[in-house]
Amino acid sequence: MTTIIRWLFAGPGSARMLQLDLLRGVAILLVLFTHAVVPPTASGSWQRVLGYLHHLGPSGVDLFFVLSGFLVGGLLFKELRATGGLDVRRFLVRRAFKIWPSYFAFVGAMLLWLLMANRLPLAASVGAVLPNLLHVQNYFGSPREHTWSLAVEEHFYLVLPLLLVLATRLGPTSKAVRAVPWLALVLCVVCALLRLHAYAVEMPFNPHYATHLRVDSLFFGVLLAYFYHFAPHRLTFASTYRRALLCVGVTLLLLYPLLAMTDHGNLIVGSLGFVVLYLGYGCCLLVAIHTPIGVGRLGRQLAGVPARTAAFIGYYSYPIYLWHIDATRPVGHVFALSWTADWWPELRWLVAFIVYVVFAVAAGMVFGILLEKPSLAVRDRLFPARSGRISRPESPPTA
């Protein structure tokens, strides 16, 4: 029984950093806050504060992007350091085992929903989910709009390893690796300029979702991964000034809602706002990975029950993200009934949000256990990981 419980909560052969799962938990809770079944406008005296924070909620996706860039970039950098090259096919197969079973099960459920609940013809239903099947829903739309970010990540999984392979073929591996920070910085600047143009004119797609306009958050994570693995001495300030760095990160994140509320044309948010977000979340990421669990005041907080609860939620963040809207529709229906109308608005919002989070996490656990865990077990049996969890290099490499 103990073994089964440990497998459910930690995963078979899992070697994970609690700090990163904590950040995943924060990211998915921000997303859930955005889609709360009772809106902030119905929260009574909390309306002003919750309305302000509501603008920060969608940035949970930006935190996911920074984390993905850091983790995926780190995996590829470790392989480059160890072997001097990349096995792109193996990397993509392992990513597919991680992402696709849960994703395509969700797309299949979406297709059934269109056929049975909406009673759309088969051709129309397949046409509606076709962008999801091809991972281009961020340009061509989807019955479930929140899947746009998954398309961006899929594109990133293809682009980054191919860029690294191309760079290594054009010159020595050491030079190719040293070009990564400059490539990331150039992409960040180009994306910001492209967003400024995209929000200023009418586009055939939503510029908020387009890969070429949002990939800078991921490449900023790659930039952090480069320094973490190839120049850790340049990040020693994160250990020395953890509190100050955390204050900077939180300040930047709290600045974003102000930008969003005052920018009606999305020009400021499009050019500067997303930069503020990934810089803020980058600061928080550096603090997290440079804070040993249980050491010092901040480390003891990371070892506490609230942080571990958030990390547990973060472990299941991917299936929670997939299913959180559909799986929690009943909660919305319950709190739309007249018998809750007489509650204090603050109490109604709080109870609805707590129930919503519990339902969403439960749904994510169910689908994670049924789909993601078995898939990962098969993946690790067929394609064992060649490196363990993210860890700081013992000594600076020669690259």
mmCIF file of C-alpha atoms in Angstrom:
data_model
loop_
_atom_site.group_PDB
_atom_site.id
_atom_site.type_symbol
_atom_site.label_atom_id
_atom_site.label_comp_id
_atom_site.label_asym_id
_atom_site.label_seq_id
_atom_site.Cartn_x
_atom_site.Cartn_y
_atom_site.Cartn_z
ATOM 1 C CA MET A 1 0.000 0.000 0.000
ATOM 2 C CA THR A 2 2.817 2.422 0.864
ATOM 3 C CA THR A 3 4.434 1.759 -2.501
ATOM 4 C CA ILE A 4 1.176 2.492 -4.352
ATOM 5 C CA ILE A 5 0.634 5.759 -2.456
ATOM 6 C CA ARG A 6 4.223 6.819 -3.137
ATOM 7 C CA TRP A 7 3.747 6.040 -6.845
ATOM 8 C CA LEU A 8 0.560 8.119 -6.993
ATOM 9 C CA PHE A 9 2.114 11.131 -5.341
ATOM 10 C CA ALA A 10 5.691 11.040 -6.603
ATOM 11 C CA GLY A 11 5.716 8.943 -9.748
ATOM 12 C CA PRO A 12 7.789 5.886 -10.581
ATOM 13 C CA GLY A 13 11.496 6.621 -10.542
ATOM 14 C CA SER A 14 10.789 10.325 -10.060
ATOM 15 C CA ALA A 15 13.692 12.635 -9.241
ATOM 16 C CA ARG A 16 12.267 16.131 -9.222
ATOM 17 C CA MET A 17 13.091 19.505 -7.719
ATOM 18 C CA LEU A 18 10.341 20.518 -5.333
ATOM 19 C CA GLN A 19 11.094 24.179 -6.113
ATOM 20 C CA LEU A 20 10.178 23.706 -9.778
ATOM 21 C CA ASP A 21 6.985 21.826 -8.963
ATOM 22 C CA LEU A 22 6.142 24.668 -6.581
ATOM 23 C CA LEU A 23 6.444 27.155 -9.437
ATOM 24 C CA ARG A 24 4.306 24.893 -11.623
ATOM 25 C CA GLY A 25 1.723 24.900 -8.852
ATOM 26 C CA VAL A 26 1.770 28.696 -8.716
ATOM 27 C CA ALA A 27 1.372 28.821 -12.501
ATOM 28 C CA ILE A 28 -1.667 26.529 -12.619
ATOM 29 C CA LEU A 29 -3.298 28.279 -9.652
ATOM 30 C CA LEU A 30 -2.951 31.581 -11.505
ATOM 31 C CA VAL A 31 -4.645 30.011 -14.528
ATOM 32 C CA LEU A 32 -7.444 28.661 -12.333
ATOM 33 C CA PHE A 33 -7.857 32.111 -10.763
ATOM 34 C CA THR A 34 -8.362 33.531 -14.259
ATOM 35 C CA HIS A 35 -11.208 31.087 -14.928
ATOM 36 C CA ALA A 36 -12.840 31.264 -11.487
ATOM 37 C CA VAL A 37 -16.510 30.264 -11.711
ATOM 38 C CA VAL A 38 -17.577 33.402 -9.799
ATOM 39 C CA PRO A 39 -15.974 36.496 -11.372
ATOM 40 C CA PRO A 40 -14.165 39.138 -9.272
ATOM 41 C CA THR A 41 -16.944 41.602 -10.118
ATOM 42 C CA ALA A 42 -19.239 39.519 -7.872
ATOM 43 C CA SER A 43 -16.849 39.357 -4.886
ATOM 44 C CA GLY A 44 -18.201 42.317 -2.910
ATOM 45 C CA SER A 45 -15.581 44.284 -1.008
ATOM 46 C CA TRP A 46 -12.826 42.126 -2.547
ATOM 47 C CA GLN A 47 -13.718 43.291 -6.044
ATOM 48 C CA ARG A 48 -10.986 45.912 -6.379
ATOM 49 C CA VAL A 49 -8.137 43.669 -5.207
ATOM 50 C CA LEU A 50 -9.335 40.565 -7.053
ATOM 51 C CA GLY A 51 -10.042 42.607 -10.173
ATOM 52 C CA TYR A 52 -6.466 43.890 -10.098
ATOM 53 C CA LEU A 53 -5.025 40.413 -9.595
ATOM 54 C CA HIS A 54 -7.336 39.031 -12.283
ATOM 55 C CA HIS A 55 -5.110 40.733 -14.852
ATOM 56 C CA LEU A 56 -2.153 38.757 -13.476
ATOM 57 C CA GLY A 57 -3.932 35.396 -13.710
ATOM 58 C CA PRO A 58 -3.284 34.688 -17.417
ATOM 59 C CA SER A 59 0.439 35.197 -16.792
ATOM 60 C CA GLY A 60 0.490 31.722 -15.297
ATOM 61 C CA VAL A 61 1.052 30.639 -18.901
ATOM 62 C CA ASP A 62 4.106 32.929 -19.080
ATOM 63 C CA LEU A 63 5.486 31.232 -15.985
ATOM 64 C CA PHE A 64 4.946 27.854 -17.665
ATOM 65 C CA PHE A 65 6.830 29.184 -20.698
ATOM 66 C CA VAL A 66 9.830 30.337 -18.660
ATOM 67 C CA LEU A 67 9.915 26.998 -16.826
ATOM 68 C CA SER A 68 9.689 25.028 -20.084
ATOM 69 C CA GLY A 69 12.506 27.033 -21.624
ATOM 70 C CA PHE A 70 14.670 26.486 -18.562
ATOM 71 C CA LEU A 71 13.963 22.755 -18.247
ATOM 72 C CA VAL A 72 14.019 21.793 -21.933
ATOM 73 C CA GLY A 73 17.037 23.991 -22.565
ATOM 74 C CA GLY A 74 18.721 22.390 -19.576
ATOM 75 C CA LEU A 75 18.080 18.865 -20.871
ATOM 76 C CA LEU A 76 19.593 19.717 -24.247
ATOM 77 C CA PHE A 77 22.562 21.559 -22.743
ATOM 78 C CA LYS A 78 23.370 18.621 -20.482
ATOM 79 C CA GLU A 79 23.400 16.298 -23.493
ATOM 80 C CA LEU A 80 25.615 18.707 -25.424
ATOM 81 C CA ARG A 81 28.035 18.874 -22.501
ATOM 82 C CA ALA A 82 28.117 15.120 -22.075
ATOM 83 C CA THR A 83 28.266 13.970 -25.704
ATOM 84 C CA GLY A 84 29.126 17.009 -27.800
ATOM 85 C CA GLY A 85 25.960 16.487 -29.869
ATOM 86 C CA LEU A 86 22.195 16.023 -29.728
ATOM 87 C CA ASP A 87 19.959 13.062 -30.472
ATOM 88 C CA VAL A 88 16.982 15.110 -31.640
ATOM 89 C CA ARG A 89 14.880 12.080 -32.527
ATOM 90 C CA ARG A 90 15.238 10.637 -29.034
ATOM 91 C CA PHE A 91 14.423 13.996 -27.469
ATOM 92 C CA LEU A 92 11.256 14.401 -29.554
ATOM 93 C CA VAL A 93 10.113 10.835 -28.851
ATOM 94 C CA ARG A 94 10.501 11.354 -25.101
ATOM 95 C CA ARG A 95 8.586 14.655 -25.365
ATOM 96 C CA ALA A 96 5.828 12.900 -27.318
ATOM 97 C CA PHE A 97 5.443 10.245 -24.607
ATOM 98 C CA LYS A 98 5.157 13.040 -22.053
ATOM 99 C CA ILE A 99 2.737 15.327 -23.907
ATOM 100 C CA TRP A 100 0.738 13.471 -26.527
ATOM 101 C CA PRO A 101 -1.212 10.716 -24.690
ATOM 102 C CA SER A 102 -2.974 13.187 -22.397
ATOM 103 C CA TYR A 103 -3.272 15.793 -25.129
ATOM 104 C CA PHE A 104 -4.813 13.579 -27.803
ATOM 105 C CA ALA A 105 -7.141 11.987 -25.244
ATOM 106 C CA PHE A 106 -8.347 15.512 -24.501
ATOM 107 C CA VAL A 107 -8.729 16.293 -28.216
ATOM 108 C CA GLY A 108 -10.698 13.050 -28.639
ATOM 109 C CA ALA A 109 -13.001 14.050 -25.790
ATOM 110 C CA MET A 110 -13.409 17.467 -27.406
ATOM 111 C CA LEU A 111 -14.435 15.803 -30.662
ATOM 112 C CA LEU A 112 -17.019 13.655 -28.860
ATOM 113 C CA TRP A 113 -18.360 16.745 -27.122
ATOM 114 C CA LEU A 114 -18.856 18.492 -30.472
ATOM 115 C CA LEU A 115 -20.597 15.430 -31.919
ATOM 116 C CA MET A 116 -22.820 14.545 -28.985
ATOM 117 C CA ALA A 117 -23.433 17.732 -26.995
ATOM 118 C CA ASN A 118 -23.339 20.262 -29.823
ATOM 119 C CA ARG A 119 -24.705 17.785 -32.396
ATOM 120 C CA LEU A 120 -22.356 19.033 -35.109
ATOM 121 C CA PRO A 121 -21.910 16.894 -38.233
ATOM 122 C CA LEU A 122 -18.821 14.707 -38.285
ATOM 123 C CA ALA A 123 -17.078 16.769 -40.974
ATOM 124 C CA ALA A 124 -17.685 20.025 -39.089
ATOM 125 C CA SER A 125 -16.518 18.487 -35.807
ATOM 126 C CA VAL A 126 -13.313 17.110 -37.325
ATOM 127 C CA GLY A 127 -12.705 20.447 -39.016
ATOM 128 C CA ALA A 128 -13.087 22.241 -35.689
ATOM 129 C CA VAL A 129 -10.468 20.092 -33.934
ATOM 130 C CA LEU A 130 -8.147 19.755 -36.956
ATOM 131 C CA PRO A 131 -5.958 22.711 -35.856
ATOM 132 C CA ASN A 132 -5.475 20.930 -32.520
ATOM 133 C CA LEU A 133 -4.463 17.728 -34.298
ATOM 134 C CA LEU A 134 -1.874 19.672 -36.299
ATOM 135 C CA HIS A 135 -0.750 21.861 -33.359
ATOM 136 C CA VAL A 136 -1.674 25.106 -35.103
ATOM 137 C CA GLN A 137 -4.674 26.019 -32.952
ATOM 138 C CA ASN A 138 -2.891 29.163 -31.794
ATOM 139 C CA TYR A 139 -3.222 30.521 -35.353
ATOM 140 C CA PHE A 140 -6.438 28.906 -36.591
ATOM 141 C CA GLY A 141 -8.529 28.646 -33.431
ATOM 142 C CA SER A 142 -9.904 25.811 -31.311
ATOM 143 C CA PRO A 143 -13.103 24.870 -29.481
ATOM 144 C CA ARG A 144 -10.937 25.068 -26.359
ATOM 145 C CA GLU A 145 -9.067 28.332 -26.600
ATOM 146 C CA HIS A 146 -6.720 27.630 -23.690
ATOM 147 C CA THR A 147 -4.882 24.998 -25.775
ATOM 148 C CA TRP A 148 -3.113 27.775 -27.704
ATOM 149 C CA SER A 149 -0.168 27.671 -25.306
ATOM 150 C CA LEU A 150 0.356 23.959 -25.966
ATOM 151 C CA ALA A 151 0.871 24.713 -29.654
ATOM 152 C CA VAL A 152 3.498 27.315 -28.776
ATOM 153 C CA GLU A 153 5.351 24.758 -26.670
ATOM 154 C CA GLU A 154 5.155 22.114 -29.405
ATOM 155 C CA HIS A 155 6.728 24.543 -31.857
ATOM 156 C CA PHE A 156 9.432 25.382 -29.316
ATOM 157 C CA TYR A 157 10.252 21.670 -28.855
ATOM 158 C CA LEU A 158 10.994 21.513 -32.565
ATOM 159 C CA VAL A 159 12.776 24.823 -33.022
ATOM 160 C CA LEU A 160 15.260 24.785 -30.128
ATOM 161 C CA PRO A 161 16.947 21.407 -30.765
ATOM 162 C CA LEU A 162 17.067 22.073 -34.512
ATOM 163 C CA LEU A 163 18.707 25.454 -33.897
ATOM 164 C CA LEU A 164 21.276 23.836 -31.624
ATOM 165 C CA VAL A 165 21.996 21.065 -34.130
ATOM 166 C CA LEU A 166 22.414 23.614 -36.914
ATOM 167 C CA ALA A 167 24.744 25.691 -34.751
ATOM 168 C CA THR A 168 26.912 22.673 -33.893
ATOM 169 C CA ARG A 169 27.213 21.758 -37.571
ATOM 170 C CA LEU A 170 28.336 25.241 -38.493
ATOM 171 C CA GLY A 171 31.196 25.232 -36.017
ATOM 172 C CA PRO A 172 32.679 23.687 -32.873
ATOM 173 C CA THR A 173 30.210 22.787 -30.142
ATOM 174 C CA SER A 174 31.827 25.206 -27.703
ATOM 175 C CA LYS A 175 31.241 28.148 -30.077
ATOM 176 C CA ALA A 176 27.706 27.001 -30.815
ATOM 177 C CA VAL A 177 26.868 26.917 -27.130
ATOM 178 C CA ARG A 178 28.384 30.350 -26.520
ATOM 179 C CA ALA A 179 26.076 31.730 -29.228
ATOM 180 C CA VAL A 180 22.944 30.700 -27.276
ATOM 181 C CA PRO A 181 22.705 33.803 -25.031
ATOM 182 C CA TRP A 182 23.022 36.120 -28.023
ATOM 183 C CA LEU A 183 20.427 34.160 -29.968
ATOM 184 C CA ALA A 184 18.032 34.297 -27.021
ATOM 185 C CA LEU A 185 18.527 38.044 -26.546
ATOM 186 C CA VAL A 186 18.007 38.732 -30.252
ATOM 187 C CA LEU A 187 14.800 36.672 -30.236
ATOM 188 C CA CYS A 188 13.515 38.552 -27.186
ATOM 189 C CA VAL A 189 14.064 41.917 -28.896
ATOM 190 C CA VAL A 190 12.618 40.765 -32.226
ATOM 191 C CA CYS A 191 9.507 39.293 -30.582
ATOM 192 C CA ALA A 192 8.845 42.528 -28.688
ATOM 193 C CA LEU A 193 9.137 44.588 -31.877
ATOM 194 C CA LEU A 194 6.927 42.172 -33.814
ATOM 195 C CA ARG A 195 4.299 42.331 -31.074
ATOM 196 C CA LEU A 196 4.339 46.118 -31.161
ATOM 197 C CA HIS A 197 3.561 45.945 -34.878
ATOM 198 C CA ALA A 198 1.008 43.131 -34.532
ATOM 199 C CA TYR A 199 -1.083 44.968 -31.938
ATOM 200 C CA ALA A 200 -0.959 48.190 -33.962
ATOM 201 C CA VAL A 201 -2.564 46.687 -37.084
ATOM 202 C CA GLU A 202 -5.301 44.156 -37.758
ATOM 203 C CA MET A 203 -3.980 40.600 -37.950
ATOM 204 C CA PRO A 204 -5.670 37.434 -39.295
ATOM 205 C CA PHE A 205 -4.876 35.691 -35.983
ATOM 206 C CA ASN A 206 -4.833 36.637 -32.325
ATOM 207 C CA PRO A 207 -1.345 38.095 -31.705
ATOM 208 C CA HIS A 208 -1.603 37.084 -28.059
ATOM 209 C CA TYR A 209 -1.425 33.426 -29.119
ATOM 210 C CA ALA A 210 1.010 33.430 -32.053
ATOM 211 C CA THR A 211 4.203 31.433 -31.581
ATOM 212 C CA HIS A 212 6.452 33.931 -33.315
ATOM 213 C CA LEU A 213 5.134 36.641 -30.972
ATOM 214 C CA ARG A 214 5.309 34.703 -27.696
ATOM 215 C CA VAL A 215 8.342 32.432 -27.969
ATOM 216 C CA ASP A 216 10.579 35.002 -26.254
ATOM 217 C CA SER A 217 9.351 33.878 -22.813
ATOM 218 C CA LEU A 218 10.558 30.364 -23.589
ATOM 219 C CA PHE A 219 13.909 31.554 -24.904
ATOM 220 C CA PHE A 220 14.387 33.687 -21.813
ATOM 221 C CA GLY A 221 14.103 30.430 -19.874
ATOM 222 C CA VAL A 222 16.707 28.958 -22.236
ATOM 223 C CA LEU A 223 18.971 31.933 -21.475
ATOM 224 C CA LEU A 224 18.714 31.213 -17.742
ATOM 225 C CA ALA A 225 19.403 27.520 -18.411
ATOM 226 C CA TYR A 226 22.557 28.423 -20.336
ATOM 227 C CA PHE A 227 24.015 30.375 -17.434
ATOM 228 C CA TYR A 228 22.889 27.733 -14.940
ATOM 229 C CA HIS A 229 24.687 24.946 -16.809
ATOM 230 C CA PHE A 230 27.593 26.663 -18.570
ATOM 231 C CA ALA A 231 28.355 29.746 -16.466
ATOM 232 C CA PRO A 232 26.982 29.142 -12.955
ATOM 233 C CA HIS A 233 29.462 31.619 -11.512
ATOM 234 C CA ARG A 234 27.450 34.390 -13.181
ATOM 235 C CA LEU A 235 24.399 33.443 -11.113
ATOM 236 C CA THR A 236 26.030 33.520 -7.693
ATOM 237 C CA PHE A 237 24.214 36.793 -6.996
ATOM 238 C CA ALA A 238 20.971 34.769 -6.868
ATOM 239 C CA SER A 239 22.228 32.949 -3.786
ATOM 240 C CA THR A 240 23.700 36.054 -2.180
ATOM 241 C CA TYR A 241 20.742 38.377 -2.751
ATOM 242 C CA ARG A 242 17.789 36.004 -2.729
ATOM 243 C CA ARG A 243 15.428 38.305 -0.841
ATOM 244 C CA ALA A 244 16.243 41.346 -2.957
ATOM 245 C CA LEU A 245 15.856 39.328 -6.151
ATOM 246 C CA LEU A 246 12.515 37.980 -4.960
ATOM 247 C CA CYS A 247 11.337 41.518 -4.189
ATOM 248 C CA VAL A 248 12.337 42.629 -7.685
ATOM 249 C CA GLY A 249 10.469 39.714 -9.237
ATOM 250 C CA VAL A 250 7.280 40.272 -7.223
ATOM 251 C CA THR A 251 7.395 44.010 -7.927
ATOM 252 C CA LEU A 252 7.621 43.386 -11.660
ATOM 253 C CA LEU A 253 4.740 40.934 -11.515
ATOM 254 C CA LEU A 254 2.530 43.354 -9.567
ATOM 255 C CA LEU A 255 3.399 46.064 -12.089
ATOM 256 C CA TYR A 256 1.949 44.053 -14.966
ATOM 257 C CA PRO A 257 -1.754 44.374 -13.972
ATOM 258 C CA LEU A 258 -1.296 48.151 -13.844
ATOM 259 C CA LEU A 259 0.081 48.086 -17.398
ATOM 260 C CA ALA A 260 -2.779 45.856 -18.548
ATOM 261 C CA MET A 261 -5.456 48.048 -16.943
ATOM 262 C CA THR A 262 -4.156 51.275 -18.456
ATOM 263 C CA ASP A 263 -3.288 49.935 -21.914
ATOM 264 C CA HIS A 264 -6.521 49.705 -23.896
ATOM 265 C CA GLY A 265 -4.836 49.080 -27.243
ATOM 266 C CA ASN A 266 -2.467 46.382 -25.952
ATOM 267 C CA LEU A 267 0.499 48.295 -27.367
ATOM 268 C CA ILE A 268 2.274 48.584 -24.009
ATOM 269 C CA VAL A 269 1.379 45.054 -22.961
ATOM 270 C CA GLY A 270 2.337 43.699 -26.360
ATOM 271 C CA SER A 271 5.770 45.299 -26.472
ATOM 272 C CA LEU A 272 6.719 45.706 -22.799
ATOM 273 C CA GLY A 273 4.193 43.792 -20.690
ATOM 274 C CA PHE A 274 5.290 40.282 -21.600
ATOM 275 C CA VAL A 275 8.905 41.317 -21.075
ATOM 276 C CA VAL A 276 8.022 42.480 -17.561
ATOM 277 C CA LEU A 277 6.374 39.124 -16.922
ATOM 278 C CA TYR A 278 9.219 36.883 -18.005
ATOM 279 C CA LEU A 279 11.768 39.051 -16.199
ATOM 280 C CA GLY A 280 9.672 38.849 -13.032
ATOM 281 C CA TYR A 281 9.170 35.117 -13.286
ATOM 282 C CA GLY A 282 12.831 34.669 -14.184
ATOM 283 C CA CYS A 283 13.773 36.361 -10.903
ATOM 284 C CA CYS A 284 11.431 34.036 -9.006
ATOM 285 C CA LEU A 285 12.884 31.009 -10.796
ATOM 286 C CA LEU A 286 16.445 31.982 -9.887
ATOM 287 C CA VAL A 287 15.451 32.452 -6.261
ATOM 288 C CA ALA A 288 13.697 29.075 -6.204
ATOM 289 C CA ILE A 289 16.543 27.022 -7.666
ATOM 290 C CA HIS A 290 19.141 28.742 -5.468
ATOM 291 C CA THR A 291 17.222 28.181 -2.225
ATOM 292 C CA PRO A 292 18.020 24.831 -0.543
ATOM 293 C CA ILE A 293 14.946 23.187 0.948
ATOM 294 C CA GLY A 294 14.850 23.575 4.730
ATOM 295 C CA VAL A 295 17.917 25.861 4.921
ATOM 296 C CA GLY A 296 17.368 29.400 6.146
ATOM 297 C CA ARG A 297 14.075 31.189 6.584
ATOM 298 C CA LEU A 298 13.091 31.033 2.918
ATOM 299 C CA GLY A 299 14.203 27.410 2.655
ATOM 300 C CA ARG A 300 12.055 26.485 5.659
ATOM 301 C CA GLN A 301 9.086 28.146 3.998
ATOM 302 C CA LEU A 302 9.695 26.050 0.905
ATOM 303 C CA ALA A 303 9.660 22.971 3.124
ATOM 304 C CA GLY A 304 6.363 23.965 4.744
ATOM 305 C CA VAL A 305 2.926 22.521 4.115
ATOM 306 C CA PRO A 306 1.646 25.377 1.857
ATOM 307 C CA ALA A 307 4.669 25.134 -0.440
ATOM 308 C CA ARG A 308 4.510 21.348 -0.596
ATOM 309 C CA THR A 309 0.787 21.494 -1.309
ATOM 310 C CA ALA A 310 1.448 23.872 -4.204
ATOM 311 C CA ALA A 311 4.232 21.554 -5.421
ATOM 312 C CA PHE A 312 1.851 18.596 -5.299
ATOM 313 C CA ILE A 313 -0.630 20.547 -7.438
ATOM 314 C CA GLY A 314 2.250 21.502 -9.732
ATOM 315 C CA TYR A 315 3.138 17.849 -10.277
ATOM 316 C CA TYR A 316 -0.251 17.385 -11.960
ATOM 317 C CA SER A 317 -0.289 20.829 -13.582
ATOM 318 C CA TYR A 318 -0.350 19.544 -17.180
ATOM 319 C CA PRO A 319 -3.521 17.404 -16.939
ATOM 320 C CA ILE A 320 -5.082 20.062 -14.694
ATOM 321 C CA TYR A 321 -4.443 22.636 -17.396
ATOM 322 C CA LEU A 322 -5.933 20.412 -20.075
ATOM 323 C CA TRP A 323 -9.142 19.544 -18.250
ATOM 324 C CA HIS A 324 -9.751 22.419 -15.825
ATOM 325 C CA ILE A 325 -12.479 24.091 -17.870
ATOM 326 C CA ASP A 326 -14.521 21.029 -18.845
ATOM 327 C CA ALA A 327 -14.079 19.073 -15.630
ATOM 328 C CA THR A 328 -15.280 21.946 -13.459
ATOM 329 C CA ARG A 329 -18.386 22.976 -15.400
ATOM 330 C CA PRO A 330 -20.626 21.408 -12.712
ATOM 331 C CA VAL A 331 -19.146 23.793 -10.133
ATOM 332 C CA GLY A 332 -20.152 26.754 -12.254
ATOM 333 C CA HIS A 333 -23.666 25.395 -12.626
ATOM 334 C CA VAL A 334 -24.048 24.912 -8.870
ATOM 335 C CA PHE A 335 -22.953 28.435 -7.982
ATOM 336 C CA ALA A 336 -25.182 29.890 -10.684
ATOM 337 C CA LEU A 337 -28.257 28.552 -8.849
ATOM 338 C CA SER A 338 -30.462 30.962 -6.939
ATOM 339 C CA TRP A 339 -29.863 29.355 -3.517
ATOM 340 C CA THR A 340 -26.339 30.834 -3.411
ATOM 341 C CA ALA A 341 -27.522 34.343 -4.304
ATOM 342 C CA ASP A 342 -28.199 35.280 -0.653
ATOM 343 C CA TRP A 343 -24.667 34.452 0.520
ATOM 344 C CA TRP A 344 -22.223 37.199 1.349
ATOM 345 C CA PRO A 345 -20.487 37.876 -1.979
ATOM 346 C CA GLU A 346 -17.033 37.448 -0.418
ATOM 347 C CA LEU A 347 -18.020 34.063 1.045
ATOM 348 C CA ARG A 348 -19.661 32.968 -2.200
ATOM 349 C CA TRP A 349 -16.551 33.824 -4.221
ATOM 350 C CA LEU A 350 -14.195 32.113 -1.757
ATOM 351 C CA VAL A 351 -16.225 28.901 -1.427
ATOM 352 C CA ALA A 352 -16.755 28.715 -5.182
ATOM 353 C CA PHE A 353 -13.058 29.178 -5.865
ATOM 354 C CA ILE A 354 -11.983 26.566 -3.309
ATOM 355 C CA VAL A 355 -14.459 24.006 -4.637
ATOM 356 C CA TYR A 356 -13.391 24.834 -8.182
ATOM 357 C CA VAL A 357 -9.700 24.298 -7.361
ATOM 358 C CA VAL A 358 -10.460 21.004 -5.603
ATOM 359 C CA PHE A 359 -12.471 19.743 -8.588
ATOM 360 C CA ALA A 360 -9.805 20.866 -11.072
ATOM 361 C CA VAL A 361 -6.959 19.246 -9.110
ATOM 362 C CA ALA A 362 -8.963 16.052 -8.657
ATOM 363 C CA ALA A 363 -9.665 15.898 -12.393
ATOM 364 C CA GLY A 364 -5.995 16.488 -13.139
ATOM 365 C CA MET A 365 -4.968 13.721 -10.738
ATOM 366 C CA VAL A 366 -7.399 11.241 -12.278
ATOM 367 C CA PHE A 367 -6.263 11.878 -15.840
ATOM 368 C CA GLY A 368 -2.632 12.136 -14.772
ATOM 369 C CA ILE A 369 -2.766 8.757 -13.047
ATOM 370 C CA LEU A 370 -4.737 7.065 -15.824
ATOM 371 C CA LEU A 371 -2.851 8.516 -18.807
ATOM 372 C CA GLU A 372 0.328 10.416 -18.013
ATOM 373 C CA LYS A 373 1.945 8.127 -15.458
ATOM 374 C CA PRO A 374 1.592 4.896 -17.500
ATOM 375 C CA SER A 375 2.887 6.707 -20.581
ATOM 376 C CA LEU A 376 5.926 7.993 -18.697
ATOM 377 C CA ALA A 377 6.575 4.522 -17.286
ATOM 378 C CA VAL A 378 6.590 3.054 -20.813
ATOM 379 C CA ARG A 379 8.778 5.915 -22.054
ATOM 380 C CA ASP A 380 11.364 5.427 -19.322
ATOM 381 C CA ARG A 381 11.435 1.692 -19.999
ATOM 382 C CA LEU A 382 11.919 2.096 -23.756
ATOM 383 C CA PHE A 383 13.933 5.321 -23.759
ATOM 384 C CA PRO A 384 15.595 5.705 -20.347
ATOM 385 C CA ALA A 385 16.654 9.185 -19.342
ATOM 386 C CA ARG A 386 20.333 9.822 -19.943
ATOM 387 C CA SER A 387 20.552 12.379 -17.166
ATOM 388 C CA GLY A 388 18.898 12.988 -13.842
ATOM 389 C CA ARG A 389 17.084 16.035 -12.625
ATOM 390 C CA ILE A 390 18.280 19.584 -13.137
ATOM 391 C CA SER A 391 21.371 20.168 -11.030
ATOM 392 C CA ARG A 392 24.188 22.675 -10.975
ATOM 393 C CA PRO A 393 27.382 21.572 -12.750
ATOM 394 C CA GLU A 394 30.138 20.652 -10.340
ATOM 395 C CA SER A 395 32.604 22.812 -12.251
ATOM 396 C CA PRO A 396 32.324 25.238 -15.161
ATOM 397 C CA PRO A 397 32.628 23.356 -18.458
ATOM 398 C CA THR A 398 35.111 24.329 -21.107
ATOM 399 C CA ALA A 399 32.456 25.424 -23.607
#
